[in-house]
Amino acid sequence: LPFALDHVNIYIVDDGNGWAIVDTGVGDDRTETAWRELLAGPLSGRPITCIIGTHYHPDHIGMAGWLTKTLSVPLYMSESEFLIAQHFETHRGAVDGYHRRSLYRRHGMDEDLAAGVIGKGHSYQRLITGLPENFIRLEHGNNVTIGGRRFEVLTGGGHSSDQVMLFCRDDNLFLVADQVLPRITPNISVTALEPLGDPLGRYLSSMATIQRIVPPDAVVLPGHDWPFADLHDRIDKLVAHHRARCETIAQACRLRPHNTLELMPLLFRRSLDLHQLSFAFTETLAHVNYMVAAGDLHWITSGPYWTATA
Ligand SMILES: [Zn+2]
């Protein structure tokens, strides 16, 4: 990947006479070259049977359009992940439109900073190779068979809209995508598409769902970094991390009302480039929206910026 997080994991799953592919990499020339080499080399003996896209982020489905068209295979996704991908692919203003600028302005940024964070042009469209016209739905509670393995489909919100995860109970093998990562905390962000949304609340409830369905000793295959085997401990740590951030926000807002831009450095202490700042800002807002939804904070919307107070 051409970002600070420099790689994404894709999984090529034995599908009997062929291979099923879970996630695809970002849609750029370098990744296309890697796929061409894989298809002509190690994967050339058997056909690709399908592409499974875990969620709409371009590092995961960037090459899905190219692969499904080149190989004439279907794309499996959850409905809302497919529709949001289509929204970003086809809506010219999805990334740099007025609604995104007004989200940043409302929560404390001046014009210049908002413009800098949004950047120029449509970065999502630059990072994907289009989408097929249709898809096959994966839904929480479904089962899918890939080769000799039966996978239970789990979906969960927070990191994206309704991210797909696959659990093979017989082999105790869990493809978790970006919902739980071993080193970094998955980004949990409010989006301009749903400015009052509560992605952190949806994420925390997804963590409880995973702990209920998947055993603590499952072998976990994530979307970034390495496989791991302490799923429940890792989830406990992630939940504690977000609860600690909420407490930091609560303490600040008990002293005086704060807008989101003022709260951000309390949660993200290192210096951030504009790209990192956009994630830090919308993740801070996710914590505030969660606390507002829980009744722990409320918004004061009368000033130039919305501020949160306890
Ligand atoms: Zn992601």
GROMACS .gro file of N, CA and C and ligand atoms in nm, residues 55 57 59-60 159 178, ligand 1:
model
   19
   55HIS      N    1  -1.494  -0.536   0.307
   55HIS     CA    2  -1.555  -0.406   0.328
   55HIS      C    3  -1.509  -0.310   0.219
   57HIS      N    4  -1.344  -0.031   0.191
   57HIS     CA    5  -1.220   0.047   0.187
   57HIS      C    6  -1.134   0.005   0.068
   59ASP      N    7  -0.822  -0.030   0.006
   59ASP     CA    8  -0.713  -0.128   0.019
   59ASP      C    9  -0.767  -0.271   0.017
   60HIS      N   10  -0.896  -0.288   0.039
   60HIS     CA   11  -0.956  -0.422   0.040
   60HIS      C   12  -1.025  -0.458  -0.091
  159HIS      N   13  -1.582  -0.007   1.210
  159HIS     CA   14  -1.469   0.026   1.124
  159HIS      C   15  -1.519   0.064   0.985
  178ASP      N   16  -1.066  -0.628   0.905
  178ASP     CA   17  -1.007  -0.520   0.986
  178ASP      C   18  -1.081  -0.500   1.118
  311ZN      ZN   19  -1.051  -0.102   0.653
   0.00000   0.00000   0.00000
